[in-house]
Tab-separated table of C-alpha atoms in Angstrom:
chain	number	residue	atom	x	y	z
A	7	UNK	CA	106.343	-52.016	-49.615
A	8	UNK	CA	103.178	-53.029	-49.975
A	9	UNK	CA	101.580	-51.623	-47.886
A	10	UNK	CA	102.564	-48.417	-48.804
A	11	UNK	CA	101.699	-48.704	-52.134
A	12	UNK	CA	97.782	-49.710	-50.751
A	13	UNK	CA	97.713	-46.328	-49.148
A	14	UNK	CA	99.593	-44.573	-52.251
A	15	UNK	CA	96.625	-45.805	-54.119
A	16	UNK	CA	93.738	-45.453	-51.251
A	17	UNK	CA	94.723	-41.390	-51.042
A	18	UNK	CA	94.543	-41.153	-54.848
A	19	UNK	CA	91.512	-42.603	-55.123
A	20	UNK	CA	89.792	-40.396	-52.543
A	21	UNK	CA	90.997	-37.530	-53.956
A	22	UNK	CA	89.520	-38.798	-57.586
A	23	UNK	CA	86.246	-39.440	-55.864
A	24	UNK	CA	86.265	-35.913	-54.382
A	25	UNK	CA	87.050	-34.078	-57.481
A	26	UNK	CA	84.077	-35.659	-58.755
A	27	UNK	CA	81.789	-35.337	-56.547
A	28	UNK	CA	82.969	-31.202	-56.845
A	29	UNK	CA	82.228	-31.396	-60.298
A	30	UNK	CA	78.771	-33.201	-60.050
A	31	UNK	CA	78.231	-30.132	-57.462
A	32	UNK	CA	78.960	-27.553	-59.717
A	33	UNK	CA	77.060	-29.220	-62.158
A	34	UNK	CA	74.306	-29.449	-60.168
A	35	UNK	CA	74.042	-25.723	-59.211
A	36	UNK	CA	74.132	-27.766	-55.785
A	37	UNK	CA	70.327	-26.922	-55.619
A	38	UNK	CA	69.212	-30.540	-56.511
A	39	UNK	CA	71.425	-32.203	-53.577
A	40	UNK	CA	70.636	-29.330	-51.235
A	41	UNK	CA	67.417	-28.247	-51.847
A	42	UNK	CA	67.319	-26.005	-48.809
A	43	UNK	CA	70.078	-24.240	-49.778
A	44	UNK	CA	69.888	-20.160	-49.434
A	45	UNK	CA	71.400	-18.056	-52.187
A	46	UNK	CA	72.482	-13.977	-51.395
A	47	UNK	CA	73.278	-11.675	-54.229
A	48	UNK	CA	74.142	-8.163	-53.055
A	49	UNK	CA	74.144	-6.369	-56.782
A	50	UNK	CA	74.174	-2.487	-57.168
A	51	UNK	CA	71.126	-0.727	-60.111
A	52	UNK	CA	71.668	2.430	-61.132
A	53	UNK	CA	70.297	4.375	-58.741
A	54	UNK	CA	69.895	2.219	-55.142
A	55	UNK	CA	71.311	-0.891	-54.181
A	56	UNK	CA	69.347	-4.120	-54.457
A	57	UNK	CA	69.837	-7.353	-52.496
A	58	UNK	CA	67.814	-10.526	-53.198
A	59	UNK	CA	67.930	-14.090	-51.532
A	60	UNK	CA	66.378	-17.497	-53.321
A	61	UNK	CA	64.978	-19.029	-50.349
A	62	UNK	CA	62.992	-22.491	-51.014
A	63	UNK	CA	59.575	-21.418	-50.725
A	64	UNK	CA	60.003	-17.497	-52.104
A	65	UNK	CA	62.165	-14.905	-53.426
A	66	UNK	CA	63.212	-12.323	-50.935
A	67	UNK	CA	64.211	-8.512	-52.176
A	68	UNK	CA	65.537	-5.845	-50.690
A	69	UNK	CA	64.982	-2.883	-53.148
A	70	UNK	CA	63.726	1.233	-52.371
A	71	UNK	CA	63.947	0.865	-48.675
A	72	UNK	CA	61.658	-2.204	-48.663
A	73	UNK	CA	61.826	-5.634	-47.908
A	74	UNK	CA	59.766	-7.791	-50.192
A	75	UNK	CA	58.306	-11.486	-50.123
A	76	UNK	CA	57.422	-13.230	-53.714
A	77	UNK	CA	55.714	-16.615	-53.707
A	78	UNK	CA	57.600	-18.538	-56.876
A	79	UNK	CA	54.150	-18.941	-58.346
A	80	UNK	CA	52.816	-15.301	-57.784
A	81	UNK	CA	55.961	-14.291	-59.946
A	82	UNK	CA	55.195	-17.302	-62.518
A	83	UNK	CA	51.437	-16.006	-62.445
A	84	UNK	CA	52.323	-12.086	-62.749
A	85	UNK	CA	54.521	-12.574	-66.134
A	86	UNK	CA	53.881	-9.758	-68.499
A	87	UNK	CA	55.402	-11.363	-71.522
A	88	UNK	CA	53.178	-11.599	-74.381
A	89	UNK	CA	51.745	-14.911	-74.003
A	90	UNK	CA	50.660	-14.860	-70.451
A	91	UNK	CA	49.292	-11.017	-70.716
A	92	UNK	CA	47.997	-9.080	-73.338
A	93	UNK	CA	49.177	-5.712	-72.615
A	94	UNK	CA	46.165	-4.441	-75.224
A	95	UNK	CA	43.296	-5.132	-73.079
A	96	UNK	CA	45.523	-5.669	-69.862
A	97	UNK	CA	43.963	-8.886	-69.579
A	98	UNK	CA	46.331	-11.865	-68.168
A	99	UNK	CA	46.190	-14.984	-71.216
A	100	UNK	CA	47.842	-17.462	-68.469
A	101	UNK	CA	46.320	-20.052	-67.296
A	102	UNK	CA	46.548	-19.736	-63.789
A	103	UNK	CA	45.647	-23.141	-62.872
A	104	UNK	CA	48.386	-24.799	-65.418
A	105	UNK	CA	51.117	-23.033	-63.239
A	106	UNK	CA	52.780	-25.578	-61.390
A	107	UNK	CA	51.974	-25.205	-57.028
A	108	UNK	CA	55.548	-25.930	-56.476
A	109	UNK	CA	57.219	-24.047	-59.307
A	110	UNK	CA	60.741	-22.379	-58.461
A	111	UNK	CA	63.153	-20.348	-61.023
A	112	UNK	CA	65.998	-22.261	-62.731
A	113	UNK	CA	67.846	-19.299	-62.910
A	114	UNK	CA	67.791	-15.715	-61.873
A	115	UNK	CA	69.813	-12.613	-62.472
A	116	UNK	CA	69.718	-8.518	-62.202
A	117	UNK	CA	70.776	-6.419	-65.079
A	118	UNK	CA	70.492	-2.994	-64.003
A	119	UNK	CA	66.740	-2.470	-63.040
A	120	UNK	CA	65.590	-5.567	-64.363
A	121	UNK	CA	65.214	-9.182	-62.532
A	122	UNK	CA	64.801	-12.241	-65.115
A	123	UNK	CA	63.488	-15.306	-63.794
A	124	UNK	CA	63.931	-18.323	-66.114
A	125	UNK	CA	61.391	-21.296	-65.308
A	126	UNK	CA	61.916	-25.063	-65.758
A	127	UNK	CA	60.333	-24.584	-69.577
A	128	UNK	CA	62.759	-21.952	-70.593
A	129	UNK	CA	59.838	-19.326	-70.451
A	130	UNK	CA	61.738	-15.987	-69.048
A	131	UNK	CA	59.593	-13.496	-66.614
A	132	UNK	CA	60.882	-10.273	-66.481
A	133	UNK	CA	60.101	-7.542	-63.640
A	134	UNK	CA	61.200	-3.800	-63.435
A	135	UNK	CA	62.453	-3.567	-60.020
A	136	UNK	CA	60.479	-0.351	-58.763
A	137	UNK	CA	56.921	-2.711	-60.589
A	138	UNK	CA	57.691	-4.987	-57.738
A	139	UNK	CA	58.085	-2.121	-54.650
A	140	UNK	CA	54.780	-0.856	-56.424
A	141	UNK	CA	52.586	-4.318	-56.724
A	142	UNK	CA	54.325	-5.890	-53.702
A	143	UNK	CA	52.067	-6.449	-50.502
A	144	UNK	CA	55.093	-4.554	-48.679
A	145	UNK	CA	54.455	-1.816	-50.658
A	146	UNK	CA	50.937	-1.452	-50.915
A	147	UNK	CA	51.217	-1.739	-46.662
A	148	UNK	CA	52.829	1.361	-46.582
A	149	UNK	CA	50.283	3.258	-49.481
A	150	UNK	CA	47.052	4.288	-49.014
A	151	UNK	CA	44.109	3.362	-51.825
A	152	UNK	CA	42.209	7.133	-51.761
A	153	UNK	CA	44.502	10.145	-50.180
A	154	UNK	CA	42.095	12.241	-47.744
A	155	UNK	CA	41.915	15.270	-45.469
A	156	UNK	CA	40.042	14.697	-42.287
A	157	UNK	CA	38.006	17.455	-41.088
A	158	UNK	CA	35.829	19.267	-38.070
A	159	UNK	CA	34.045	22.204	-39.080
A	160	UNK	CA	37.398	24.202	-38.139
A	161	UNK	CA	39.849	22.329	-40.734
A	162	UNK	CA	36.680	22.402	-43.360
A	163	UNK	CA	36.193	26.317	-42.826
A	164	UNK	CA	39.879	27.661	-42.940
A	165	UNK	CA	40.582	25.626	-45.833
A	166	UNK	CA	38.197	27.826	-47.812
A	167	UNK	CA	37.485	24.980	-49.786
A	168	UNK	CA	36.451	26.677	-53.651
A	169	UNK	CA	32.533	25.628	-55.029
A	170	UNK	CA	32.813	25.216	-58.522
A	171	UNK	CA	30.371	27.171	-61.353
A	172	UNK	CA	28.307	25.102	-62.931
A	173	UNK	CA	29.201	25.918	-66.438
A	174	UNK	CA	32.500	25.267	-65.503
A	175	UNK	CA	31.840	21.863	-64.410
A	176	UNK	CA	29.760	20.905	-67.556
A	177	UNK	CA	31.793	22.730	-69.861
A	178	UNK	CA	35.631	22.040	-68.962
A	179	UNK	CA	38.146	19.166	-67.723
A	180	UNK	CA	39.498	22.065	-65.181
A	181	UNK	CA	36.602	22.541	-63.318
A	182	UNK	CA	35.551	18.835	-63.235
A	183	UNK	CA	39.050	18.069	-61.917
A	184	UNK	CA	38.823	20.916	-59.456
A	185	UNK	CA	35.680	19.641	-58.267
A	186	UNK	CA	36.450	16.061	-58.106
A	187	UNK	CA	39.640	17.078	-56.450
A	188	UNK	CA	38.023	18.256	-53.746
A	189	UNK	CA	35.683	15.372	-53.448
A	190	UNK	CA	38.174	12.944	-52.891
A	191	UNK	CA	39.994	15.203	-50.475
A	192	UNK	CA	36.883	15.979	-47.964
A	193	UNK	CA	34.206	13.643	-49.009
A	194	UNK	CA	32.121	17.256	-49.967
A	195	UNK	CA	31.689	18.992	-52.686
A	196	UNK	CA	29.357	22.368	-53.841
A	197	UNK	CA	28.429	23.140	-57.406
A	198	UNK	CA	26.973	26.446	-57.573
A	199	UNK	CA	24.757	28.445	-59.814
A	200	UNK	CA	22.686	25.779	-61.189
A	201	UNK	CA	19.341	26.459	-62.350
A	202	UNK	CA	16.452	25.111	-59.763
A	203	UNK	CA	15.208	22.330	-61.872
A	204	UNK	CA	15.217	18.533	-61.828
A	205	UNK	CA	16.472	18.627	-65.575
A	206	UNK	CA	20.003	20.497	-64.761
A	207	UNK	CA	20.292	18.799	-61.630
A	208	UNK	CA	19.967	15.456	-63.469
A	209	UNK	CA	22.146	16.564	-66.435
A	210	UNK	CA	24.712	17.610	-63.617
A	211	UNK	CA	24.822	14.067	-62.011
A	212	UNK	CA	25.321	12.383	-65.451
A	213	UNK	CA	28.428	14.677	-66.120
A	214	UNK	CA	30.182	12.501	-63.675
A	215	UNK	CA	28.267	9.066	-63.363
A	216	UNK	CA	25.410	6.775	-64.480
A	217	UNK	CA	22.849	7.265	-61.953
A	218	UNK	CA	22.093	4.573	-59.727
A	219	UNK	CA	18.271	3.560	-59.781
A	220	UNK	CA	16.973	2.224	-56.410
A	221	UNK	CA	13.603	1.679	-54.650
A	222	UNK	CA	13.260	5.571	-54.354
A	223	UNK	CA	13.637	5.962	-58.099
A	224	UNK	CA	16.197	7.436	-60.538
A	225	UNK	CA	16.117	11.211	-59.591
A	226	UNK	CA	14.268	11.462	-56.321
A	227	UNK	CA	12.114	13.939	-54.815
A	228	UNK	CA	11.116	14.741	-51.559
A	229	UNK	CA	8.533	16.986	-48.921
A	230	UNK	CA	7.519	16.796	-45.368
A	231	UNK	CA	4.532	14.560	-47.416
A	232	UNK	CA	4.600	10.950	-45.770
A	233	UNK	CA	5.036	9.542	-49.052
A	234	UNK	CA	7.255	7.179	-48.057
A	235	UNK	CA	7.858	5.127	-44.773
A	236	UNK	CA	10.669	7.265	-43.832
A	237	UNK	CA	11.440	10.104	-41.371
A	238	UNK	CA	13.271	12.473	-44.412
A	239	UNK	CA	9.490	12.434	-45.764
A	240	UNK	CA	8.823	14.657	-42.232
A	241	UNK	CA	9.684	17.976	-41.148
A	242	UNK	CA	11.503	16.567	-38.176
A	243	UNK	CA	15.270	16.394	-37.230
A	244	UNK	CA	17.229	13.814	-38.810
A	245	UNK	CA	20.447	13.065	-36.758
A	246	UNK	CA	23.605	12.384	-38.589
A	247	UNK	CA	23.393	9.288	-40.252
A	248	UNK	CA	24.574	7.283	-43.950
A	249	UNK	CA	21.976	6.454	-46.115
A	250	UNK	CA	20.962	2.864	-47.397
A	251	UNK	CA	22.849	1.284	-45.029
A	252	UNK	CA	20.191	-2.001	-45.297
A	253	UNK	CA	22.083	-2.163	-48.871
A	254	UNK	CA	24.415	-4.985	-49.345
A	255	UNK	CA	26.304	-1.901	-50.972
A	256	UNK	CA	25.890	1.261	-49.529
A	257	UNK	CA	25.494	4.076	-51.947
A	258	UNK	CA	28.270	5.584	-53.045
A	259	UNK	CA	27.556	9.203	-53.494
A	260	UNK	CA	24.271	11.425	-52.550
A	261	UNK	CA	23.621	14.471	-54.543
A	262	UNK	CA	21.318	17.131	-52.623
A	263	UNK	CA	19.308	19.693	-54.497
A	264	UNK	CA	17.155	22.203	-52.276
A	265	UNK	CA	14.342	23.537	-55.278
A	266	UNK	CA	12.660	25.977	-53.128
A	267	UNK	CA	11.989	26.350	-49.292
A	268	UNK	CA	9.259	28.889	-47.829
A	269	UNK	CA	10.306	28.358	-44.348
A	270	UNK	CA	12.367	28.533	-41.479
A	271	UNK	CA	15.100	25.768	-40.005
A	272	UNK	CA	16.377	22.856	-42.323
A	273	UNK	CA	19.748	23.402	-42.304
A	274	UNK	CA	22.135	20.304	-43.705
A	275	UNK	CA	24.242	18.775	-40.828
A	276	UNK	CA	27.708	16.971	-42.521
A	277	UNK	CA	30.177	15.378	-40.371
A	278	UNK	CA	33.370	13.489	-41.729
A	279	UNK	CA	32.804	9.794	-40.036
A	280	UNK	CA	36.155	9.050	-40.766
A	281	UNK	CA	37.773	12.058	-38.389
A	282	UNK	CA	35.841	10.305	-35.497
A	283	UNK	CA	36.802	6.898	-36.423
A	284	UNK	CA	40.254	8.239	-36.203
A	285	UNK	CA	39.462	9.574	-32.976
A	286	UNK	CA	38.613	6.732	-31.865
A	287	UNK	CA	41.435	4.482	-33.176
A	288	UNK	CA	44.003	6.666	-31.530
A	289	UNK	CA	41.781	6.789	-27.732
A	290	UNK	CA	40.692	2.913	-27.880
A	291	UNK	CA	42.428	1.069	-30.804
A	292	UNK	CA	40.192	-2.195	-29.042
A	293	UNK	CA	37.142	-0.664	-29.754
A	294	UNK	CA	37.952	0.537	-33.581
A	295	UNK	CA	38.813	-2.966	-34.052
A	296	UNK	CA	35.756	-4.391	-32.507
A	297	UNK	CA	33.504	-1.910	-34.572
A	298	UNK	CA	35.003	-3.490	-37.883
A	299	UNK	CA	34.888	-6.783	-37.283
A	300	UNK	CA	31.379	-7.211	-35.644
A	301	UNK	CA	28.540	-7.875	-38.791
A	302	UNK	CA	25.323	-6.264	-38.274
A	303	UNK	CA	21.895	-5.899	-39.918
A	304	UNK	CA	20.331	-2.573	-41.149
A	305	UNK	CA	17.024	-2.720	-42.230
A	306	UNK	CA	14.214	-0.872	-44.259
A	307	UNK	CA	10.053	-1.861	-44.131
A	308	UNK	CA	7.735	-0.254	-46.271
A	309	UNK	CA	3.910	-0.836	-47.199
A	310	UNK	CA	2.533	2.717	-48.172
A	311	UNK	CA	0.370	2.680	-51.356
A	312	UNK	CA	2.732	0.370	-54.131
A	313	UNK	CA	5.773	0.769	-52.296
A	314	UNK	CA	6.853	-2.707	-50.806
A	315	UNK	CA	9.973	-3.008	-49.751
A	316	UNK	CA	11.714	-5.253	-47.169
A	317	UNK	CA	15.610	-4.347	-47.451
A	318	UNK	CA	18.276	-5.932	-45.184
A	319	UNK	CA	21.894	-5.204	-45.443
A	320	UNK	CA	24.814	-6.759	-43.505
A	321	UNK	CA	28.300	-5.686	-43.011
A	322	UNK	CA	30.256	-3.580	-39.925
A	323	UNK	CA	29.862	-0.238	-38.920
A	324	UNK	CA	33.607	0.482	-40.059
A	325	UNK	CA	34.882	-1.054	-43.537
A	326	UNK	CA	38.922	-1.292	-43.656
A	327	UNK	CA	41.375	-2.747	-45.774
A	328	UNK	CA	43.011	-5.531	-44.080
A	329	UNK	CA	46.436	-5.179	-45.384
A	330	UNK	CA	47.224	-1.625	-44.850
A	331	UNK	CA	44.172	-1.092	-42.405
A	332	UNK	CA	42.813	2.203	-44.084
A	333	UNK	CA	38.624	2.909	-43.266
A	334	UNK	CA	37.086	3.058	-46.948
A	335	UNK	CA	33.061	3.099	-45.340
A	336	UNK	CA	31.114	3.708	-42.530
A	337	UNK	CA	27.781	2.048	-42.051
A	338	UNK	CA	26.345	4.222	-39.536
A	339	UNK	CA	22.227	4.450	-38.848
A	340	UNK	CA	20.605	4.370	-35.717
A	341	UNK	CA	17.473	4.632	-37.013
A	342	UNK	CA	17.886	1.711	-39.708
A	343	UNK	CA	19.700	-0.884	-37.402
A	344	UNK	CA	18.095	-3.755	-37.076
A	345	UNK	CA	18.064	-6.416	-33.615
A	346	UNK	CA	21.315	-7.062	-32.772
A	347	UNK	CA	21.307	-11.041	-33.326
A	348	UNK	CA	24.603	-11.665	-34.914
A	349	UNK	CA	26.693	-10.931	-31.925
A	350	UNK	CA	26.928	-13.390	-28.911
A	351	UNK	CA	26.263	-12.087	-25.398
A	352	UNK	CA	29.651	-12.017	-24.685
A	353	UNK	CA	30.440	-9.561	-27.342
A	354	UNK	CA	27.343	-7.083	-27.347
A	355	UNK	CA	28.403	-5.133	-24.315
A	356	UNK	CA	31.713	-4.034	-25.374
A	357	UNK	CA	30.405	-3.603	-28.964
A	358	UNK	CA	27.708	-1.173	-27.372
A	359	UNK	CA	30.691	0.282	-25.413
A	360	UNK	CA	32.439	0.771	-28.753
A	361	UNK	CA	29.211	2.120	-30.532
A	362	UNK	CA	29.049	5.222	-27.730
A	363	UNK	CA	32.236	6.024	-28.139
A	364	UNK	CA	32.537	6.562	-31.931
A	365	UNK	CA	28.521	8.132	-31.654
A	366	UNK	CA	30.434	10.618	-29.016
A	367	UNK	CA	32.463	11.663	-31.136
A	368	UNK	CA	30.407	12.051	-34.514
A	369	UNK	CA	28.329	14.486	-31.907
A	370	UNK	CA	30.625	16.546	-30.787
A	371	UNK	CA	29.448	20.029	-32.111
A	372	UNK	CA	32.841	21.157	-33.023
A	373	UNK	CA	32.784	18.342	-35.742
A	374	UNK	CA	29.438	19.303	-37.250
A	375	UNK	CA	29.568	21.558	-40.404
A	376	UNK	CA	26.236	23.386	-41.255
A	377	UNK	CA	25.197	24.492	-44.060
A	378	UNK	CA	21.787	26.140	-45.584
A	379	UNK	CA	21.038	24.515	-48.636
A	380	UNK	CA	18.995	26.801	-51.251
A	381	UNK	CA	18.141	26.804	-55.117
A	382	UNK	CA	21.010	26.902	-57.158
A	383	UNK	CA	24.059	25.016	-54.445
A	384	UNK	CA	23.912	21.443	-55.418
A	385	UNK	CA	26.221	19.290	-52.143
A	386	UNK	CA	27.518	15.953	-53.683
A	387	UNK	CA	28.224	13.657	-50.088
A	388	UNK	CA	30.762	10.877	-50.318
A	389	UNK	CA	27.857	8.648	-48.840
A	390	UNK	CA	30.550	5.651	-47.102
A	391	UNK	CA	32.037	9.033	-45.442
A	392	UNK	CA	30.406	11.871	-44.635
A	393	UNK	CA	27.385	11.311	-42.406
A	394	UNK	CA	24.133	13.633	-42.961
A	395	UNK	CA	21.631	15.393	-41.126
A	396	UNK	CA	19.285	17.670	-40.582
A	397	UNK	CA	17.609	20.559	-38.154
A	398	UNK	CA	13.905	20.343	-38.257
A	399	UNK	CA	11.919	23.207	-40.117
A	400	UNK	CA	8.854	24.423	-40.890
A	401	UNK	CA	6.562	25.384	-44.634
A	402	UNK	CA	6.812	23.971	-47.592
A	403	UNK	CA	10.413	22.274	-49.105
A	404	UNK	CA	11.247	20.841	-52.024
A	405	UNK	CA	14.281	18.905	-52.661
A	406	UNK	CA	15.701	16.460	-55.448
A	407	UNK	CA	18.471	14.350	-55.755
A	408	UNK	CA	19.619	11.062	-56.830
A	409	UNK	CA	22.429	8.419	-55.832
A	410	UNK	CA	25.426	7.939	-58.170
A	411	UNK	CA	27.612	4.816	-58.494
A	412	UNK	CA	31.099	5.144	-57.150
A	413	UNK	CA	33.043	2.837	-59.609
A	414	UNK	CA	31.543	5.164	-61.988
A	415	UNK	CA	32.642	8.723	-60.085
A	416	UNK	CA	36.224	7.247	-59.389
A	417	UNK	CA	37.065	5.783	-63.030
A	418	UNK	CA	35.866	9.683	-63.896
A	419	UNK	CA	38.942	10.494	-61.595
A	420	UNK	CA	41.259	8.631	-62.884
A	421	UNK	CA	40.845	9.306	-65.989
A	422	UNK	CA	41.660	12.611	-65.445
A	423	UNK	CA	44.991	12.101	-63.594
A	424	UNK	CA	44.089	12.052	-59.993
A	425	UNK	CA	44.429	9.014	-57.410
A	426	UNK	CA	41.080	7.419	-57.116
């Protein structure tokens, strides 16, 4: 009887024990006494569904056909409430470095489009659903920065791409958006009828940028007059080619103004550097990859009259974005490249391999676009696209121009709606 009444008491006990050890679980959230523990929620928004997992290290969403990774602090750090961002000056007010390394969510729930995240402190971060497909590295993978068209002189001619007047342009949002439209799409862009003067040509320029003042100047002129250390100061050929590549930053666009020519030849060359850098990413993927990794030096020398200049720039021939891979400049001047010494020996061949094959294709003649420059046609030149030229020519020409800043041309963009 006894003994019975031991093991009676033994399987009442365990069963005690269990149902609290249950309870301290569901207390717990179980999170505290399994700490690798994964969490799936399959909830349905409005208009897709939306799965999300609480992993240890991240939150993991599924959301708009995209799978998405969140570092716990990156979601701490992003908060838009009104202490940690003012939302007036779209500054963030959070101190970054107070946000705990290992921070995680005490809670987190959907309701409809919404995901709250509650933190140890009680502070609650709240993100719009299709905000994280649009600031998530996933999604910015799969977008491109600045929307393009890639051209030979076939694509650029049949697309009977418009010039723009230039009272238009000065006078209304419609033809500046027209123009700049254009710009973005093919790295070109003509403003015609302007009168042949360094004034309008200048007053053109500041309708869509501050001027950028270099070693040349603020508005530049030019002749066949060896007044600077430079082959455009000749009448010779000028093969295609970016300008101020021995910048640490390239300029970003070139205006071109031809004031008056008595003479024959100097026709502009333009050829879109980034349809042969595609070429040459789809025929040897190696190579494109070698040509933007590889840092090299461009440099300028000058000593004529007060002009003393010693320039040096360093960066690759092709500039991408490493997360979604897109080209955004080309550094390309043969004349300007300096001795090769940042490659080892073991690299320089194939890099030389990988320079013929992109200069191959930015001379194929069905990818150069000429075009006669005269009084009147002002060219704007996306200058970390488009690569310039020239045919030699002979009497007297006169041209002016100046470089603009491209933060400055691109906020002008996007303040009128378009993707810049």
């Amino acid at each position: 009887m006894w003994y019975y009444r031991m093991s009676y008491l033994q399987s009442r006990l365990k069963n005690l024990l269990k149902a609290r050890v249950i309870q301290a679980l569901e207390q717990s959230n179980f999170k505290s006494l399994f700490p690798l523990a994964i969490h799936r929620h399959h909830t349905a928004s409005k208009t897709q569904n939306c799965t999300w997992q609480q992993h240890e290290d991240h939150f993991e969403l599924q959301y708009a056909n995209t799978v998405m990774h969140f570092d716990y602090v990156w979601l701490r750090d992003h908060c838009r409430s009104a202490s940690c961002y003012n939302s007036k000056t779209h500054q963030r007010s959070l101190d970054t470095a107070s946000v705990d390394l290992y921070i995680k969510p005490k809670t987190i729930h959907l309701d409809e489009t919404t995901l709250f995240f509650t933190w140890p402190d009680g502070h609650v971060t709240r993100y719009d659903l299709d905000w994280l497909v649009k600031n998530s590295y996933e999604g910015q993978k799969q977008k491109v920065i600045q929307p393009r068209i890639l051209w030979n002189a076939e694509i650029y001619q049949q697309a009977q791409i418009p010039s723009v007047d230039f009272q238009s342009f000065l006078e209304t949002n419609e033809g500046l958006k027209m123009f700049l439209q254009n710009f973005l799409l093919y790295g070109i862009a003509f403003v015609e009828n302007v009168p042949p003067t360094q004034e309008h040509t200048e007053k053109l320029a500041e309708r869509i940028s501050l001027i950028r003042e270099t070693i040349y100047g603020r508005m530049w002129y030019f002749t066949s007059d060896f007044s600077r250390d430079d082959t455009a100061y000749t009448k010779l050929a000028l093969d295609r080619h970016t300008d101020t590549t021995y910048f640490q930053e390239p300029c970003g666009i070139q205006v071109f103004h031809c004031l008056k020519h008595e003479g024959t030849g100097g026709r502009t060359l333009l050829v879109d550097g980034f349809y042969a850098a595609e070429k040459v990413l789809q025929k040897a993927p190696e190579e494109f990859e070698l040509l933007s990794k590889v840092p090299l030096k461009h440099e300028y020398i000058e000593n004529v009259g007060e002009c003393h200049n010693h320039m040096i720039g360093v960066g690759p021939l092709l500039n991408i974005y490493p997360w979604n891979k897109e080209l955004y400049l080309i550094r390309y001047n043969n004349y300007d490249r300096a001795v090769i010494n940042t490659v080892p020996y073991d690299v320089v061949h194939r890099w030389y391999t990988a320079h013929r094959t992109l200069t191959v294709e930015l001379r194929r003649p069905e990818n150069e676009l000429w075009v006669k420059l005269k009084p009147g046609k002002v060219l704007f030149i996306d200058n970390w696209r488009v690569l310039h030229g020239r045919e030699s020519f002979t009497g007297y020409r006169h041209l002016c121009g100046c470089y603009l800043t491209r933060d400055d041309v691109l906020n002008t963009a996007r303040l009128l709606g378009l993707q810049a």
